[in-house]
């Protein structure tokens, strides 16, 4: 099934992927695409989302008409369990349940649309030294960050300047969220096979034809200080 990927990375690294577990928090435009490609690449999944599929999701999320009203974790588990083991949690992630849900995951991918949830993941991953991503999309723009111990965290980069724009208010071009979700899957796979994930804050402005990576800096007072680089 994965002969093309194995032809590129080799049998040993394919086996590493198949022994790995990644959690995706949020199964909207970003998260559903990340989960889809991770499963097809052979990585076991933990999916966390308490939403049901709504008609307005179908313009950018690959759910079917018949899925409307069904829990996203249930739909994704049905679709992806023929490929890999999929564990699901139909609850909102919080600092109270995060360790119970995500303990087995080696990497946590961001599929959420808000900083409250992202900071919960941020703080947990810093404590546990688990790599995680930030992935956001709005209008024709997306941004992405991969955190590893030693790198500046979301609190360093976004504290006090978290944007209050939303896809509901500002809109989004159909494929943009899936783009950054797919990018999250690629970077997670890179990390697992020993390649260096993107550094800094990557941003993609598709209408402006501008793609860039900005260097991030640590806030000296942040909780992420004092960790060794890996
Ligand atoms: Zn920090």
Short mmCIF file of C-alpha atoms and ligand atoms in Angstrom, two decimals:
data_model
loop_
_atom_site.label_atom_id
_atom_site.label_comp_id
_atom_site.label_asym_id
_atom_site.label_seq_id
_atom_site.Cartn_x
_atom_site.Cartn_y
_atom_site.Cartn_z
CA UNK A 1 0.00 0.00 0.00
CA UNK A 2 2.84 2.36 0.86
CA UNK A 3 5.33 1.10 -1.71
CA UNK A 4 5.83 4.53 -3.30
CA UNK A 5 6.62 6.20 0.03
CA UNK A 6 8.86 3.30 1.06
CA UNK A 7 10.73 3.54 -2.24
CA UNK A 8 11.67 7.07 -1.18
CA UNK A 9 12.36 6.82 2.57
CA UNK A 10 13.33 3.14 2.83
CA UNK A 11 11.89 0.17 4.75
CA UNK A 12 13.46 1.08 8.07
CA UNK A 13 11.97 4.58 8.15
CA UNK A 14 8.62 3.29 6.94
CA UNK A 15 8.65 0.93 9.91
CA UNK A 16 9.41 3.86 12.23
CA UNK A 17 6.33 5.66 10.88
CA UNK A 18 4.17 2.58 11.38
CA UNK A 19 5.23 2.33 15.02
CA UNK A 20 4.48 6.02 15.67
CA UNK A 21 1.35 7.67 17.04
CA UNK A 22 0.36 11.26 16.34
CA UNK A 23 -2.54 13.16 17.88
CA UNK A 24 -4.59 15.61 15.86
CA UNK A 25 -6.58 18.08 17.96
CA UNK A 26 -9.51 19.44 15.95
CA UNK A 27 -10.83 17.91 12.74
CA UNK A 28 -11.84 20.98 10.78
CA UNK A 29 -10.29 22.22 7.54
CA UNK A 30 -6.73 21.83 8.84
CA UNK A 31 -6.94 18.79 11.10
CA UNK A 32 -8.97 16.52 8.83
CA UNK A 33 -6.38 16.89 6.06
CA UNK A 34 -3.49 16.20 8.44
CA UNK A 35 -5.22 13.08 9.79
CA UNK A 36 -6.03 11.81 6.31
CA UNK A 37 -2.42 11.89 5.09
CA UNK A 38 -0.87 10.66 8.33
CA UNK A 39 -3.10 7.58 8.22
CA UNK A 40 -2.29 6.91 4.58
CA UNK A 41 1.42 7.32 5.42
CA UNK A 42 1.00 4.56 8.06
CA UNK A 43 0.97 6.54 11.32
CA UNK A 44 -1.43 5.57 14.12
CA UNK A 45 -3.79 8.34 15.18
CA UNK A 46 -5.41 9.83 18.24
CA UNK A 47 -8.20 12.19 17.16
CA UNK A 48 -9.80 14.74 19.49
CA UNK A 49 -12.86 16.75 18.43
CA UNK A 50 -16.34 17.18 19.89
CA UNK A 51 -17.98 18.77 16.83
CA UNK A 52 -20.43 17.29 14.38
CA UNK A 53 -20.19 17.82 10.62
CA UNK A 54 -22.21 20.86 9.49
CA UNK A 55 -23.29 21.81 6.00
CA UNK A 56 -21.05 24.92 6.07
CA UNK A 57 -18.00 22.65 6.64
CA UNK A 58 -18.38 20.86 3.32
CA UNK A 59 -16.93 23.71 1.26
CA UNK A 60 -13.46 22.99 2.62
CA UNK A 61 -13.57 19.80 4.69
CA UNK A 62 -13.69 16.43 2.90
CA UNK A 63 -16.79 15.09 4.67
CA UNK A 64 -19.82 13.82 2.74
CA UNK A 65 -23.40 15.09 2.59
CA UNK A 66 -24.47 11.99 4.53
CA UNK A 67 -22.04 12.87 7.32
CA UNK A 68 -23.96 16.03 8.30
CA UNK A 69 -24.93 15.76 11.98
CA UNK A 70 -22.42 12.97 12.73
CA UNK A 71 -19.42 13.40 15.02
CA UNK A 72 -16.27 14.21 13.03
CA UNK A 73 -14.20 11.71 15.06
CA UNK A 74 -16.66 8.94 14.18
CA UNK A 75 -16.61 9.77 10.46
CA UNK A 76 -12.80 9.95 10.37
CA UNK A 77 -12.41 6.73 12.35
CA UNK A 78 -14.67 4.91 9.89
CA UNK A 79 -12.69 6.26 6.99
CA UNK A 80 -9.16 5.82 8.32
CA UNK A 81 -9.27 2.65 10.43
CA UNK A 82 -8.82 0.43 7.35
CA UNK A 83 -5.34 2.02 7.13
CA UNK A 84 -4.18 2.41 10.74
CA UNK A 85 -5.33 2.15 14.33
CA UNK A 86 -7.44 5.21 15.20
CA UNK A 87 -8.30 6.19 18.78
CA UNK A 88 -10.94 8.88 19.21
CA UNK A 89 -12.11 11.28 21.90
CA UNK A 90 -15.33 13.21 21.27
CA UNK A 91 -14.61 15.78 23.94
CA UNK A 92 -13.23 19.26 24.10
CA UNK A 93 -9.54 19.17 25.04
CA UNK A 94 -8.67 20.84 28.34
CA UNK A 95 -5.80 20.92 30.79
CA UNK A 96 -7.77 18.34 32.81
CA UNK A 97 -8.08 15.64 30.13
CA UNK A 98 -5.08 16.36 27.90
CA UNK A 99 -2.67 13.92 29.55
CA UNK A 100 -5.27 11.13 29.55
CA UNK A 101 -6.00 11.65 25.84
CA UNK A 102 -2.56 12.47 24.44
CA UNK A 103 -0.14 10.53 26.61
CA UNK A 104 0.55 7.94 23.87
CA UNK A 105 1.12 10.51 21.13
CA UNK A 106 4.69 11.34 20.11
CA UNK A 107 3.66 14.58 18.35
CA UNK A 108 0.54 16.76 18.69
CA UNK A 109 -0.80 18.49 15.58
CA UNK A 110 -2.92 21.63 15.77
CA UNK A 111 -6.25 21.39 13.99
CA UNK A 112 -7.99 23.94 16.20
CA UNK A 113 -9.09 27.46 15.36
CA UNK A 114 -8.41 29.21 18.66
CA UNK A 115 -5.56 30.18 20.94
CA UNK A 116 -7.24 28.98 24.11
CA UNK A 117 -6.91 25.35 22.91
CA UNK A 118 -3.49 26.00 21.37
CA UNK A 119 -2.11 27.30 24.66
CA UNK A 120 -3.44 24.20 26.46
CA UNK A 121 -1.47 22.06 23.98
CA UNK A 122 1.53 24.42 24.16
CA UNK A 123 1.83 24.24 27.95
CA UNK A 124 1.30 20.48 28.09
CA UNK A 125 3.89 19.80 25.37
CA UNK A 126 6.49 22.03 26.99
CA UNK A 127 6.00 20.15 30.26
CA UNK A 128 6.23 16.76 28.53
CA UNK A 129 8.88 17.81 25.94
CA UNK A 130 6.60 16.63 23.13
CA UNK A 131 6.85 18.26 19.70
CA UNK A 132 3.69 20.06 18.52
CA UNK A 133 2.55 22.27 15.69
CA UNK A 134 0.67 25.50 15.20
CA UNK A 135 -1.37 25.67 12.01
CA UNK A 136 -3.77 28.45 11.09
CA UNK A 137 -5.64 29.52 7.98
CA UNK A 138 -7.84 32.47 7.07
CA UNK A 139 -8.79 34.24 3.81
CA UNK A 140 -6.03 33.12 1.38
CA UNK A 141 -3.37 33.01 4.10
CA UNK A 142 -1.97 30.38 6.36
CA UNK A 143 0.77 30.13 8.93
CA UNK A 144 2.63 27.29 10.52
CA UNK A 145 5.13 26.61 13.29
CA UNK A 146 6.77 23.42 14.53
CA UNK A 147 7.79 23.42 18.17
CA UNK A 148 10.60 21.30 19.56
CA UNK A 149 12.22 21.61 23.01
CA UNK A 150 14.61 24.56 22.80
CA UNK A 151 12.60 26.47 20.20
CA UNK A 152 10.46 29.55 21.06
CA UNK A 153 6.90 28.44 21.92
CA UNK A 154 3.49 29.90 21.05
CA UNK A 155 3.46 32.03 24.21
CA UNK A 156 6.79 33.59 23.13
CA UNK A 157 5.47 34.31 19.64
CA UNK A 158 1.78 35.13 20.13
CA UNK A 159 1.14 36.19 23.75
CA UNK A 160 -0.76 39.46 23.82
CA UNK A 161 -1.14 39.66 20.04
CA UNK A 162 -3.42 36.75 19.25
CA UNK A 163 -5.61 37.87 16.34
CA UNK A 164 -9.36 37.99 16.80
CA UNK A 165 -10.21 37.34 13.15
CA UNK A 166 -12.17 34.21 12.31
CA UNK A 167 -13.09 32.22 9.22
CA UNK A 168 -16.75 32.79 10.06
CA UNK A 169 -16.30 36.57 9.97
CA UNK A 170 -13.44 37.02 7.50
CA UNK A 171 -13.93 33.98 5.28
CA UNK A 172 -11.47 31.53 3.80
CA UNK A 173 -10.62 30.21 0.36
CA UNK A 174 -11.62 26.55 0.11
CA UNK A 175 -8.26 24.70 -0.12
CA UNK A 176 -6.16 26.94 2.17
CA UNK A 177 -6.85 25.13 5.46
CA UNK A 178 -6.21 21.71 3.92
CA UNK A 179 -2.93 23.08 2.56
CA UNK A 180 -1.58 23.90 6.03
CA UNK A 181 -3.00 20.63 7.39
CA UNK A 182 -1.10 18.72 4.73
CA UNK A 183 2.01 20.76 5.52
CA UNK A 184 1.62 19.74 9.20
CA UNK A 185 1.53 16.08 8.17
CA UNK A 186 4.66 16.49 6.02
CA UNK A 187 6.61 18.22 8.79
CA UNK A 188 5.56 15.60 11.36
CA UNK A 189 6.68 12.80 9.03
CA UNK A 190 9.98 14.63 8.44
CA UNK A 191 10.59 14.79 12.18
CA UNK A 192 9.82 11.09 12.66
CA UNK A 193 12.22 9.99 9.93
CA UNK A 194 15.01 12.19 11.29
CA UNK A 195 14.76 15.25 9.02
CA UNK A 196 14.74 18.76 10.49
CA UNK A 197 11.27 20.33 10.57
CA UNK A 198 10.72 23.95 9.41
CA UNK A 199 12.16 26.52 11.78
CA UNK A 200 10.54 29.84 12.66
CA UNK A 201 7.05 31.03 11.77
CA UNK A 202 6.20 30.13 8.18
CA UNK A 203 3.55 32.17 6.41
CA UNK A 204 1.88 31.75 3.06
CA UNK A 205 -0.10 34.57 1.44
CA UNK A 206 -1.53 33.02 -1.70
CA UNK A 207 -3.21 36.11 -3.17
CA UNK A 208 -0.04 38.10 -2.48
CA UNK A 209 2.22 35.32 -3.86
CA UNK A 210 4.32 35.74 -0.73
CA UNK A 211 5.78 32.77 1.12
CA UNK A 212 8.23 33.41 3.92
CA UNK A 213 9.69 32.12 7.17
CA UNK A 214 10.24 34.62 9.96
CA UNK A 215 12.74 33.89 12.72
CA UNK A 216 11.05 33.60 16.13
CA UNK A 217 12.51 34.75 19.43
CA UNK A 218 12.20 33.47 22.95
CA UNK A 219 10.56 35.63 25.57
CA UNK A 220 13.03 35.54 28.45
CA UNK A 221 10.24 35.19 31.02
CA UNK A 222 8.39 32.41 29.22
CA UNK A 223 7.75 28.97 30.70
CA UNK A 224 9.58 27.34 27.76
CA UNK A 225 12.96 28.66 28.89
CA UNK A 226 15.56 26.34 30.28
CA UNK A 227 14.89 23.45 27.90
CA UNK A 228 17.71 21.82 26.03
CA UNK A 229 17.58 21.93 22.25
CA UNK A 230 17.05 18.59 20.59
ZN1 LIG B 1 7.87 30.30 25.19
#
